[in-house]
Structures are given as structure tokens and as C-alpha cells.
Coordinates of C-alpha atoms in Angstrom, one line a residue:
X1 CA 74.7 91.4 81.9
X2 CA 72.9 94.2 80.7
X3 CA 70.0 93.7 78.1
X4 CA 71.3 95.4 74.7
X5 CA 68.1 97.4 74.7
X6 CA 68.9 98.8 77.9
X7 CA 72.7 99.5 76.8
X8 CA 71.6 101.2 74.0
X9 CA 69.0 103.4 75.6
X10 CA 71.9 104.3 78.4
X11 CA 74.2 106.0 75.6
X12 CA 71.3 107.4 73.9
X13 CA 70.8 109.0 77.8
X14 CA 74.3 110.0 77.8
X15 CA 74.5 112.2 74.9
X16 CA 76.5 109.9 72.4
X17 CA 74.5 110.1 69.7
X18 CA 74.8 110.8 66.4
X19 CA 75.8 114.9 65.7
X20 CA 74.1 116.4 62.8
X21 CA 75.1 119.3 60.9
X22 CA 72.5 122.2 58.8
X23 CA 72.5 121.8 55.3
X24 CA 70.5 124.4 53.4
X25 CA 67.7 125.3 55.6
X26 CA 68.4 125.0 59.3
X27 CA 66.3 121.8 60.0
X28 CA 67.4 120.0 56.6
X29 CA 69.9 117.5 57.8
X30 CA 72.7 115.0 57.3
X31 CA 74.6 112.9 59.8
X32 CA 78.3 113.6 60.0
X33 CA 79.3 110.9 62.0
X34 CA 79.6 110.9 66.0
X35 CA 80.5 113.0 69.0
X36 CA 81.5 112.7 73.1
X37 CA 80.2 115.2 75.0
X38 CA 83.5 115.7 76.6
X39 CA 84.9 117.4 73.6
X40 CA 82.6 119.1 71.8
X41 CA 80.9 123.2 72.7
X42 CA 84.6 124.4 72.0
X43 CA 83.2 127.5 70.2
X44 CA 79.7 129.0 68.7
X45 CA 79.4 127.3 66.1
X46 CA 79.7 123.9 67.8
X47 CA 76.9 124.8 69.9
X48 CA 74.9 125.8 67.0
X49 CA 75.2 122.3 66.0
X50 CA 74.7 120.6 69.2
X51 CA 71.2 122.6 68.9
X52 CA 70.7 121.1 65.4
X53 CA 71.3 117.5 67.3
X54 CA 68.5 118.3 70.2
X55 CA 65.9 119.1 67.0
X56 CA 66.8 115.7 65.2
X57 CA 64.8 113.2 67.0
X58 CA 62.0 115.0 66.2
X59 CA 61.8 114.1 62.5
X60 CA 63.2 110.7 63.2
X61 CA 61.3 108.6 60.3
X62 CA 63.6 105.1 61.2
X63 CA 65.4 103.6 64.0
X64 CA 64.5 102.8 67.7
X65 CA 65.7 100.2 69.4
X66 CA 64.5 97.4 67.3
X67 CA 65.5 99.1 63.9
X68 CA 62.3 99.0 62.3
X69 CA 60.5 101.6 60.9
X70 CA 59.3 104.3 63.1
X71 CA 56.3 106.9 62.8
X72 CA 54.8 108.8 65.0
X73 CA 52.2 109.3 62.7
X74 CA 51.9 105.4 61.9
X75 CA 51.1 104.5 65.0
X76 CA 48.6 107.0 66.0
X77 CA 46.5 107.2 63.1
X78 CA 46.4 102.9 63.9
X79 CA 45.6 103.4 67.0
X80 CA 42.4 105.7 65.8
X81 CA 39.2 105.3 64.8
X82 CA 40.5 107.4 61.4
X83 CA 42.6 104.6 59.9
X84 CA 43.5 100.8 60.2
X85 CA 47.0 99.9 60.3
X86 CA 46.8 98.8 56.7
X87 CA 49.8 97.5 54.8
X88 CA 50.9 94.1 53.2
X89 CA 49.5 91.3 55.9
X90 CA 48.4 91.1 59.7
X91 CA 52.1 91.2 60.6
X92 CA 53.5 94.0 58.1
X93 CA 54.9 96.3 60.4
X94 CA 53.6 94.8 63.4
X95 CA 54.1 97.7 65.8
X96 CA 51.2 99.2 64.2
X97 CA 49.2 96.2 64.0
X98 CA 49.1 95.4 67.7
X99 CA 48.3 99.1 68.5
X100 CA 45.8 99.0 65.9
X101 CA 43.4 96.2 67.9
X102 CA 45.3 96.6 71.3
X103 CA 47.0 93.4 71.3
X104 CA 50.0 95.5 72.0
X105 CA 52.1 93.8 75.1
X106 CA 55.6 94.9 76.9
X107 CA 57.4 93.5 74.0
X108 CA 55.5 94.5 71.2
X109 CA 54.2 97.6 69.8
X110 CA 55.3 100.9 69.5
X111 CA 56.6 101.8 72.3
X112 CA 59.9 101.3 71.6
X113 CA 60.3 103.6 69.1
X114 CA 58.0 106.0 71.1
X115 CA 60.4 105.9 74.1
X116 CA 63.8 105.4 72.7
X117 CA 63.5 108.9 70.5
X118 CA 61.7 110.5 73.1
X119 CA 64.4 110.0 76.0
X120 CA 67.1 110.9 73.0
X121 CA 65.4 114.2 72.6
X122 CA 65.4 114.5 76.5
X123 CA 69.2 113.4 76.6
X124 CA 70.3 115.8 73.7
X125 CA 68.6 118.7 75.5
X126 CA 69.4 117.9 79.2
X127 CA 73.2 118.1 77.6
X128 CA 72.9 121.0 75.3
X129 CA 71.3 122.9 78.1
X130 CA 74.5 121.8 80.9
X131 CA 76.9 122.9 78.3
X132 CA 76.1 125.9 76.6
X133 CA 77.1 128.6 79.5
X134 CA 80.5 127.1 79.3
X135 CA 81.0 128.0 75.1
X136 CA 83.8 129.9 74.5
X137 CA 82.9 132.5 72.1
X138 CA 78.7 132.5 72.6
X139 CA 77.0 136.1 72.8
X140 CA 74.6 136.7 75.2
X141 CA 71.8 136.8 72.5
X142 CA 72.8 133.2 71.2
X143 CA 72.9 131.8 74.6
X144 CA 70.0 133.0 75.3
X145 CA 68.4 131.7 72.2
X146 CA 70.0 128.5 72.0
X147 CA 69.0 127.6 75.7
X148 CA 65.2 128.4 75.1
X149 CA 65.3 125.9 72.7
X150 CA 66.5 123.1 75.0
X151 CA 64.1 124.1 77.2
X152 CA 61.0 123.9 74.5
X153 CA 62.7 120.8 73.0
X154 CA 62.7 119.1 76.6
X155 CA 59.0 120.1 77.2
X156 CA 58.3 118.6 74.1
X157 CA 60.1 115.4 74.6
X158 CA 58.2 115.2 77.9
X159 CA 55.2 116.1 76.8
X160 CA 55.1 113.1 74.5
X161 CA 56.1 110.7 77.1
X162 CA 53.8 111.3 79.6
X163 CA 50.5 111.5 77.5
X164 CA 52.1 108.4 76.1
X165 CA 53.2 106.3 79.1
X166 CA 52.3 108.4 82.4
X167 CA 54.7 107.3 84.4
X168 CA 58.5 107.7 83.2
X169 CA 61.7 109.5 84.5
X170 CA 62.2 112.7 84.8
X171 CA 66.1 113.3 84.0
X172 CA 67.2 116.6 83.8
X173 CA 70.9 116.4 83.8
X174 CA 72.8 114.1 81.5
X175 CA 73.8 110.2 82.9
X176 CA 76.5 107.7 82.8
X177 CA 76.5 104.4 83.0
X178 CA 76.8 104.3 86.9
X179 CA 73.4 106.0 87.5
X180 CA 71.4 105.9 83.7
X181 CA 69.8 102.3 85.6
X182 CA 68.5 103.7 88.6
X183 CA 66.2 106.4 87.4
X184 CA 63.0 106.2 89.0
X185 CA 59.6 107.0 87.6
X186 CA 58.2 110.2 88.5
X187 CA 54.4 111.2 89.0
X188 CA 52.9 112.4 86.1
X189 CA 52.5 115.8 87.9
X190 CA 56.4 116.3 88.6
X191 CA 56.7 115.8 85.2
X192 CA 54.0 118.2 84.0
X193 CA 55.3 120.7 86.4
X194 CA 58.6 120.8 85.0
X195 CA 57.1 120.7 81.4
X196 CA 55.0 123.8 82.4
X197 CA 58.8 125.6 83.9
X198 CA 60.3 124.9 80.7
X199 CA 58.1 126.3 78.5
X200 CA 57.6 129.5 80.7
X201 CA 60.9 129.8 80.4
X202 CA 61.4 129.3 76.8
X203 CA 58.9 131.8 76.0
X204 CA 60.9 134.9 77.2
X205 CA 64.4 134.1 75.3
X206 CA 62.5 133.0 71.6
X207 CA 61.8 135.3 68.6
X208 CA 58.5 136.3 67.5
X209 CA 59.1 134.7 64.3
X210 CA 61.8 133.4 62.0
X211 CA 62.7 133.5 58.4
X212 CA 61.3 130.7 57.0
X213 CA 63.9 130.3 54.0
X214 CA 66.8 130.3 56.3
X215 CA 65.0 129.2 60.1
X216 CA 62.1 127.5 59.0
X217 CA 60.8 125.0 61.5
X218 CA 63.3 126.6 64.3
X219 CA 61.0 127.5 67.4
X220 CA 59.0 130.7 67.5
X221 CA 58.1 132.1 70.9
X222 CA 54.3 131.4 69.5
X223 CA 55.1 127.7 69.5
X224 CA 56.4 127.8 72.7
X225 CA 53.0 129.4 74.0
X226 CA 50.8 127.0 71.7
X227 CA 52.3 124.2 73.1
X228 CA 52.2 125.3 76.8
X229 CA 48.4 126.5 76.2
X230 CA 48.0 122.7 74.9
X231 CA 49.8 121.4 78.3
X232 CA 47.2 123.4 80.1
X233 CA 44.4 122.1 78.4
X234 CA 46.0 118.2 79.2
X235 CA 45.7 119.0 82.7
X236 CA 42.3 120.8 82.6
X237 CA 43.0 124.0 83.8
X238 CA 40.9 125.7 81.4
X239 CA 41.5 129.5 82.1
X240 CA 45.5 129.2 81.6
X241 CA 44.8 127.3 78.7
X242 CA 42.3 129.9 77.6
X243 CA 44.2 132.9 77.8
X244 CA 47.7 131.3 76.4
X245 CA 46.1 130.1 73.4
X246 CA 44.4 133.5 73.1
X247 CA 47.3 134.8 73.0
X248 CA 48.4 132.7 70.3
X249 CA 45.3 133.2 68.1
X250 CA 45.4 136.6 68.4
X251 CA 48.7 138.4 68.6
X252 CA 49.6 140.7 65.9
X253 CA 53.4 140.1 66.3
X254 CA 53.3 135.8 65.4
X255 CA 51.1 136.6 62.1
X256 CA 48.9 133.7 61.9
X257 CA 46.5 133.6 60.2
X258 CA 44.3 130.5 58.6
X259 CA 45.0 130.3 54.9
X260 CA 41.7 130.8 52.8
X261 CA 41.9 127.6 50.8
X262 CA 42.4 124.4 53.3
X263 CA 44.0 122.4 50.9
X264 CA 47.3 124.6 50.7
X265 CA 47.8 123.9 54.0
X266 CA 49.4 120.3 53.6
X267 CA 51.7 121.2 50.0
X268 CA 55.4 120.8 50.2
X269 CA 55.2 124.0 47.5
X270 CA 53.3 125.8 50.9
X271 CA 56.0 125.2 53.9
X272 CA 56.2 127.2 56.4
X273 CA 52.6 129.3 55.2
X274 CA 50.7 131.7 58.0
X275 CA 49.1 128.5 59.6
X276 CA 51.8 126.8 60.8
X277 CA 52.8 127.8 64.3
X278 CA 55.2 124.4 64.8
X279 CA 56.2 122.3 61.5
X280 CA 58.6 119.6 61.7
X281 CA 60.8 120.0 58.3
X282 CA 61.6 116.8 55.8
X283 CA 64.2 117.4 53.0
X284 CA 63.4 116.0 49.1
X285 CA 66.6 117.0 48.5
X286 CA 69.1 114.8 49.9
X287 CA 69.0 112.3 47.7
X288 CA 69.1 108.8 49.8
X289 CA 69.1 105.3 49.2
X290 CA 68.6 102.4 51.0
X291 CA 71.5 102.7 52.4
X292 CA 70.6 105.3 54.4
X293 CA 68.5 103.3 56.2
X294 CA 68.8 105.1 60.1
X295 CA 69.0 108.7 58.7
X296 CA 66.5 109.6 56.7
X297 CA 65.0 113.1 56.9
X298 CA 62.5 113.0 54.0
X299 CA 58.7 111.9 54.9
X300 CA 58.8 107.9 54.5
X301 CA 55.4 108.2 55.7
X302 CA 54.1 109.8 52.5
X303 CA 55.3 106.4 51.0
X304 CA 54.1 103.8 53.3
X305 CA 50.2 105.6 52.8
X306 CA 50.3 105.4 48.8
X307 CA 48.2 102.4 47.4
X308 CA 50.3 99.4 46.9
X309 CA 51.2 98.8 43.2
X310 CA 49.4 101.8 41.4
X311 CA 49.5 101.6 38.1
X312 CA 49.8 105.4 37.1
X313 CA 51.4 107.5 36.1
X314 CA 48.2 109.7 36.5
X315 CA 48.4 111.7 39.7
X316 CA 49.6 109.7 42.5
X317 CA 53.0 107.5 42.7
X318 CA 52.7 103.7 44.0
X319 CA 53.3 102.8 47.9
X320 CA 52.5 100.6 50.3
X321 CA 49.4 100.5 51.5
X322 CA 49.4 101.5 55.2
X323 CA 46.6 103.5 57.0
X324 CA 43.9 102.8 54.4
X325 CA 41.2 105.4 56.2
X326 CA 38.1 104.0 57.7
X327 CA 34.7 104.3 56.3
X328 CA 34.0 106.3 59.6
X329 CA 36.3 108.9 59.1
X330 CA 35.4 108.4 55.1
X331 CA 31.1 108.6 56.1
X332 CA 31.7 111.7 58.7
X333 CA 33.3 113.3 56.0
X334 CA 31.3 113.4 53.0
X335 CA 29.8 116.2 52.4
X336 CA 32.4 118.5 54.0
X337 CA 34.5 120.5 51.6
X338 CA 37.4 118.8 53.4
X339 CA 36.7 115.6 52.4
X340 CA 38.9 116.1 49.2
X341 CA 42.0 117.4 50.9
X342 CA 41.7 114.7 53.7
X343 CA 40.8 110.9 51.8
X344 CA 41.2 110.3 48.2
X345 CA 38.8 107.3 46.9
X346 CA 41.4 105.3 45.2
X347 CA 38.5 102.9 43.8
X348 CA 36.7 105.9 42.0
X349 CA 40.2 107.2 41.4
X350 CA 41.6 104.0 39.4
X351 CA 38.0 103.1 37.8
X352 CA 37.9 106.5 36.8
X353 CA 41.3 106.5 35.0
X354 CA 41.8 103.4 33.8
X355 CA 44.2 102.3 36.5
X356 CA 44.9 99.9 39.3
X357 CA 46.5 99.0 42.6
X358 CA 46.6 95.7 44.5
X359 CA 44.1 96.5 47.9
X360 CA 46.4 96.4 51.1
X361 CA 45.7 94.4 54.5
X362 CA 42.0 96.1 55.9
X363 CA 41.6 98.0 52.6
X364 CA 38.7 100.2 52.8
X365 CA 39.6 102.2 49.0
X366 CA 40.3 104.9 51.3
X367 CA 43.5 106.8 50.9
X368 CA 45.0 109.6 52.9
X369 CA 45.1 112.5 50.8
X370 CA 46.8 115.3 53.1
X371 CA 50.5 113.5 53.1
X372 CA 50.0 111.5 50.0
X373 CA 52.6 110.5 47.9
X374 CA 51.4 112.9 44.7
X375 CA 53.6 113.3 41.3
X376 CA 53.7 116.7 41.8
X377 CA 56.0 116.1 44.6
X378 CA 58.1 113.4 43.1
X379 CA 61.8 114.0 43.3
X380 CA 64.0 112.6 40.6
X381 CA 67.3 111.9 42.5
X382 CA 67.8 108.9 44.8
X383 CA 65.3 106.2 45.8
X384 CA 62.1 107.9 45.3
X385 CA 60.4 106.1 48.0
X386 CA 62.4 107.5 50.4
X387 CA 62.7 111.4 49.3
X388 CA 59.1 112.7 49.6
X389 CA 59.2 116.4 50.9
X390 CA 55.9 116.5 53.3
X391 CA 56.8 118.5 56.0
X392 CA 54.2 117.6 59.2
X393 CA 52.8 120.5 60.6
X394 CA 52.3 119.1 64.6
X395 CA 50.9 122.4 65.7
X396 CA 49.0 124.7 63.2
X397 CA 46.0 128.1 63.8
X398 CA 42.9 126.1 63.6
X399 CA 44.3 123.4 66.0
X400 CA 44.7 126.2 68.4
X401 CA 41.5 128.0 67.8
X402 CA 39.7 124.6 68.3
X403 CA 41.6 123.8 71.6
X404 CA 40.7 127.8 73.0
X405 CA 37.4 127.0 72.3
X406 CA 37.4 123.9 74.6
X407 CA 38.8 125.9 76.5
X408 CA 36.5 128.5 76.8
X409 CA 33.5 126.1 76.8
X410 CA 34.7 124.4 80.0
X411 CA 34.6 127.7 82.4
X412 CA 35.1 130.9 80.0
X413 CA 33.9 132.7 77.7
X414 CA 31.3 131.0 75.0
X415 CA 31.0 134.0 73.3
X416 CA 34.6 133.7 72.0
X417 CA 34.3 129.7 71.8
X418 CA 31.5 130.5 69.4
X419 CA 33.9 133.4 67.3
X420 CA 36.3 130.3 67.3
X421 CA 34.5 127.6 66.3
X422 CA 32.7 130.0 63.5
X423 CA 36.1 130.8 61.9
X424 CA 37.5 127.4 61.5
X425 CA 34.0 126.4 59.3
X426 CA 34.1 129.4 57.6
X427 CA 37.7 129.2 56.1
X428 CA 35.8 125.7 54.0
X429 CA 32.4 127.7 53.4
X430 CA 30.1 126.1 56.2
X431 CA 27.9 127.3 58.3
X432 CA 28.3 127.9 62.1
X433 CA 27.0 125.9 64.4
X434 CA 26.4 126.3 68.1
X435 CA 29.4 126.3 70.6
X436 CA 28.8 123.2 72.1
X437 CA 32.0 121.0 73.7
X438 CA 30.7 118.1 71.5
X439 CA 30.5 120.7 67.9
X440 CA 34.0 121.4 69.0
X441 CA 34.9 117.9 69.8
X442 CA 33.7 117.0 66.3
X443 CA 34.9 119.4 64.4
X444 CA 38.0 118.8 65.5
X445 CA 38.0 115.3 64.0
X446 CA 36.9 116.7 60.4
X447 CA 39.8 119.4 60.9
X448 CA 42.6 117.5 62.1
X449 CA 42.0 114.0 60.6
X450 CA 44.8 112.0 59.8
X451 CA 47.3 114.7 61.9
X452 CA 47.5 112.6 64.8
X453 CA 46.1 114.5 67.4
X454 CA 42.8 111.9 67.2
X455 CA 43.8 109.2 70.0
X456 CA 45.1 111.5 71.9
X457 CA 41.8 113.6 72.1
X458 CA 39.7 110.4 72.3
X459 CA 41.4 109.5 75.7
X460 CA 41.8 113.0 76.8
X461 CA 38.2 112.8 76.7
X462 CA 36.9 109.9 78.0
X463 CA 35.7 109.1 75.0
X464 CA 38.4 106.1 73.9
X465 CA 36.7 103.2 75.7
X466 CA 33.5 103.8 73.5
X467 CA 34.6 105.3 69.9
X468 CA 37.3 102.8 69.8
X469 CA 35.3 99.5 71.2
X470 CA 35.7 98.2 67.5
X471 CA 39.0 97.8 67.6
X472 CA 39.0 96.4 71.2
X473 CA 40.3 99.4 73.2
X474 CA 40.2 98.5 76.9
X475 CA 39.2 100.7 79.5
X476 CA 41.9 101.4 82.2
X477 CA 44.5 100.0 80.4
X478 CA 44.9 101.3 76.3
X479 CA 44.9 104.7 77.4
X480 CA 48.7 104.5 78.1
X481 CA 51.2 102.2 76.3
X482 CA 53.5 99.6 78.1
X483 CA 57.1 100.5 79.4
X484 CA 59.0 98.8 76.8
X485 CA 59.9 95.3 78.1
X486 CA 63.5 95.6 78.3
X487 CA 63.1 99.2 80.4
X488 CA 61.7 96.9 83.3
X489 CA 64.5 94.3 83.4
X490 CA 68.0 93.9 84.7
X491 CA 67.8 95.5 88.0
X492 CA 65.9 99.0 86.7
X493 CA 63.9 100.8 88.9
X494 CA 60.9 101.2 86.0
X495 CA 57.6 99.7 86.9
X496 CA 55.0 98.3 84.0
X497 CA 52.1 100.5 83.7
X498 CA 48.7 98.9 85.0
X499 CA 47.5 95.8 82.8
X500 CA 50.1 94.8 81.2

């Protein structure tokens, strides 16, 4: 008999998942119940949705396989040298613990989560993309818009699975249960080549832009470019990378620009500002409860990184204590003007005011500030916990200024890594520095921290087995995570990844 993990990761592959329809802005969803593939794309509007359904997994904040909580965020910032995993004990959400001082094995850690929303994505867009020439009623304009974003949504599914795991499937039409077991892994270059196709391709049928009160967070042709410059960079090829992200950086028609005060960046008040070129959207507004659990779209993460059993009411709300911030991060940051924006002391904070919280699992007193659970912010219908508003911008300008200038540095022009590099530490008042890959390297850290772009530069770099020796990284094995255990049992053809 089949393993229920497996079973459960076959119907996700087939496209029986949970159909989701727009309420308010595009991106601010609710589930409506369920769908077969079989009878559903009867007409535009149908399709509309099923494009809705291939952006959900994206802001997935519960759920995999196991049904325990599940952030992206979570587990990457664990997994870095700018936070601990944090929270009530040693074991309070374990998948972040293990990744936290790689312990993690095939059966625990985050992987589950990492892969099981991951291949949905891939499912939802392998299916969207199969069945929207066959709508009745589609223009030419949607079809052409709507199958874009299958194809960016597939590169981005991909894109997280192979920096996370190397080697995984690479399923591009949709699966039943006679074939969803036999998938075989693919090189990681097979899958970065078709990563690289769909993006190309996406490019050509997306806007320039959207309007954010109606669209926001719906792909622009500049994200599609950012993240294909970004897939470039992965695979060192330094002048496509160059030129696509200068593109990016510099095209009149996107509008980007980098916002003169950093901290506005990061307010829910701020969505959608001229920095963001890709933001994952979470609704305040939708009122849920715990028995929701499974389908939330609000930022539990902004919960699960307030200080455990603040005693405000004076600025911040209570949470729970996860991804106290490092004294590292903390040390390299002080000083900067971004320190404020970035960590909140909550030590000063609560000696200051007259307050108090109860200090978490590897409490440091230091607090992430940029997705902070703040009064301002506080909703006042359902369970507050779960209705913070944070949006997550995964791609924003001075991400892809810094990643140009890498790319410059290694084989371009330095001139223009040096223009780069300048106007990311102007925007906070400092002064320039030289273009060196290392300046841009840590600059990126100050920028970026907390955003979850940190591990993933460490190993990109080389740089993992040293940086992250304190929390017993191992070389030639933590720079991927494990299949899931279940993926490589009951007659699959998925192999374990090296050292585990």
C-alpha cells in the first residue's frame, strides 16, 4: 500500500486541489471548496480562477504534508546566520529547529512543506497551462496573458525546488495515479533549462505593469525578467544575468524606483510602492479563526516573530517568539541607518517603557522589526494572531541592483557595479564604498536581512560551510535539503540526495 504522504502528494500532482476564488484584490483569497480538472475551464471566467489557484501556493502560510505550520520564511532565516529558530523550547516547531543546527534528516525538517507546495504550484500550472487553449469563450489577449503566468509560476515553483533539493522531477504535463510514482529525478540542468524557456517565454505575453488596487501582486513582465536575470546569476553566467537585470533596473516603462526612506518599504499602509517588482499579497481582511487552520492568507509569520507574552499595549502586539535575530546580524548592523527598520531591541524596548515579555528558546532580545507584528497594523475582526496584513516582497529594486552588480563584478562592467552598489547606500545616507564582490556580498546582508535570500546567497557562494560552522553546517551535504522520506519509498523512482 501506498504511504499517505505519497497519496497525498499524487493528488496534489494531479490538480485536485483546493480552487480558490478573488475577493477584493486579485491575490486576496478564500477557498471555495474543490474542483476535478475534468470539469472545470468551461468558460473565461473559470480560467480566470484556475489562474488564481496556480498563484495560491505561493502565499501558503499552513499545511504540507504533515499539517504543521509552514514558512518559507521560517525556515530560511533558521537556517541563517541572521536568526535562531527561536520559539517556546528545542522542539517548538521542530522543522525549524533541525534546520536551524542541521540535524535535519529524511524525516524531519522542512522539507515537507518545501516540496509538497512547491510540486502543487508545479501541478496547478502544468494543468492551467494544458487547459487554457481549450476555454470556450477566452480572447486571444487573456490567453495570452493567462498562459504567461503558468509559465512564470512554473519557473518559480522550479526555481525553488532545485536551489532547494537539486535533484527533483521535472513534470510538465499533469499525472494520474498510473504514472505520478514513476517520475524520475532530473539533472539540475534539465530543470534550469526549462526554467530559463519558461520565463523567456513569459516575458513576451506579460504587462509592463499592473494596477496595484485591482492586480496587485499579479505578475509584471519586470518580474518575469528579475527572476530570469536571478536564474542566470544561479548558474553563473554573469553577462545574461548582467544585461537582464539591467534591464530591470533601468527601464523606463516598469517604473521602479527605490523609495527614499527604507523603512516604508516593509508597511502594510506601503503595498505594492515603486520597489517592489514581485510581492506576494496577505489579506487583514478576512477575518479568520482557528478554524481556518489550512487556509489562511494573512502573514502568520508576523505572529510567530513577536516576543512571547508582551505586556503592551505600547507599540508592538504579543507573539511567539520565533527567529529572535542573532547578535551577528544585531553587531553588523549597528551603526547602519537600517538597523532600526531591520531588529528592534525588545530589552531596551520593554526597560524603556515599563513593559515585559517572557524571553523565547535562543533569546538574544533581538526582534525582527521589518515583518513585526506592530499596533498599527492590528486588525480588529477575527483571531488577531492570525490576520496580520504583511505582504512579503520576494523580489524588490535594490535586491536587483545588488545582484547586477555581482554580476557585473564577475566579467562586466565595474564601472556600473560601482553606480549600483553607490545607490543602494545612498537611499540610507552612507557613503560609497569600492565595488568589490565582497562590499556587495555584504551589503547585501545589511539590505536584505531577515528577507530570506541569506542561505541561499551563503551557499551560492561558497561561503555556507564557514559563516554557518556555528550552527554545524556541513560541507557537501547542508547545501541541499533531503527528499522528504516518504518521496523515496513505496516503489518511487526518487533517490536521497548525498548524506543523508
Amino acid at each position: 500500500m501506498k504511504s499517505k504522504h505519497i497519496i497525498y502528494t499524487g493528488l496534489a500532482l494531479m490538480g485536485m486541489g483546493a480552487m480558490v476564488s478573488c475577493k477584493k484584490s486579485f491575490l486576496e483569497l478564500q477557498p471555495k471548496g474543490q474542483f476535478l480538472e475534468s470539469n472545470y475551464y468551461a468558460n473565461a471566467d473559470e480560467a480566470l480562477a484556475a489562474v488564481v489557484a496556480a498563484y495560491d501556493p505561493l502565499v501558503t502560510e499552513t499545511g504540507g504534508i504533515d499539517n504543521t505550520y509552514s514558512s518559507p520564511l521560517g525556515a530560511l532565516n533558521s537556517a541563517s546566520d541572521d536568526c535562531f529558530a527561536g520559539g517556546g523550547s528545542s522542539s517548538d516547531v521542530i522543522q525549524w529547529q533541525v534546520i536551524n543546527n542541521y540535524t535535519l534528516t529524511p524525516a524531519q525538517g522542512p522539507q515537507n512543506q518545501f516540496w509538497a507546495i512547491n510540486f502543487q504550484g508545479v501541478n496547478r500550472a502544468d494543468v492551467l497551462l494544458e487547459n487554457l487553449p481549450k476555454v470556450p469563450g477566452l480572447s486571444a489577449a487573456q490567453l495570452t496573458r493567462y498562459t504567461a503566468e503558468g509559465q512564470f509560476l512554473r519557473a518559480h515553483y522550479y526555481f525553488d525546488l532545485v536551489r532547494l533539493f537539486k535533484n527533483v522531477p521535472l513534470i510538465l504535463k499533469s499525472l494520474d495515479l498510473t504514472n505520478v510514482y514513476q517520475q524520475p529525478q532530473a539533472t539540475p540542468e534539465a530543470v534550469y533549462a526549462q526554467i530559463e524557456i519558461d520565463l523567456k517565454a513569459a516575458i513576451t505575453g506579460l504587462p509592463a505593469t499592473v494596477p496595484a488596487a485591482t492586480e496587485g501582486g499579479r505578475v509584471t513582465q519586470g518580474a518575469a525578467k528579475a527572476l530570469l536575470g536571478k536564474v542566470y546569476l544561479y548558474e553563473k553566467k554573469w553577462a545574461d544575468a548582467a544585461a537582464m537585470l539591467k534591464d530591470v533596473n533601468t527601464n523606463p516603462a516598469y517604473g521602479y524606483q527605490l523609495l527614499p526612506k527604507y523603512g516604508d518599504i516593509f508597511s502594510p499602509k506601503n503595498k505594492f510602492n515603486s520597489e517592489s517588482i514581485f510581492e506576494l499579497v496577505h489579506s487583514g481582511s478576512q477575518s479568520y479563526t482557528w478554524s481556518n487552520w489550512d487556509q489562511f492568507k494573512s502573514n502568520i509569520y508576523t505572529q510567530m516573530i513577536g516576543p512571547r507574552s508582551y505586556t503592551g499595549p505600547i507599540y508592538y502586539s504579543g507573539g511567539y517568539g520565533f527567529n529572535p535575530v542573532t547578535t551577528q546580524l544585531a553587531n553588523a548592523l549597528k551603526g547602519d541607518p537600517r538597523y532600526g527598520y531591520t531588529v528592534v531591541n525588545i530589552d531596551s524596548l520593554t526597560k524603556a517603557t515599563n513593559t515585559s515579555y517572557s524571553p523565547s528558546y535562543q533569546n538574544t532580545g533581538y526582534f525582527i522589526q521589518k515583518y513585526a507584528p506592530v499596533m498599527a497594523n492590528k486588525v480588529t475582526t477575527g483571531t488577531t494572531d492570525l490576520n496580520w496584513p504583511n505582504d512579503y516582497i520576494e523580489i524588490r529594486l535594490a535586491d536587483t541592483y545588488l545582484m547586477e552588480a555581482e554580476a557585473q563584478l564577475n566579467g562586466g562592467d565595474a564601472s556600473r557595479a560601482q553606480t549600483l552598489l553607490d545607490a543602494v547606500r545612498a537611499r540610507v545616507g552612507l557613503p560609497s564604498k569600492p565595488a568589490t564582490l565582497q562590499n556587495v556580498y555584504d551589503e547585501r546582508r545589511l539590505e536584505l536581512a531577515t528577507e530570506g535570500h541569506r542561505w541561499f546567497d551563503l551557499v551560492r557562494w561558497g561561503q555556507a560551510p564557514t559563516v554557518l560552522a556555528f550552527k554545524g553546517f556541513k560541507a557537501g551535504v547542508n547545501e541541499i535539503l533531503p527528499i522528504p522520506l516518504n518521496e523515496t519509498l513505496n516503489g518511487t523512482q526518487i533517490k536521497q540526495n548525498p548524506g543523508y
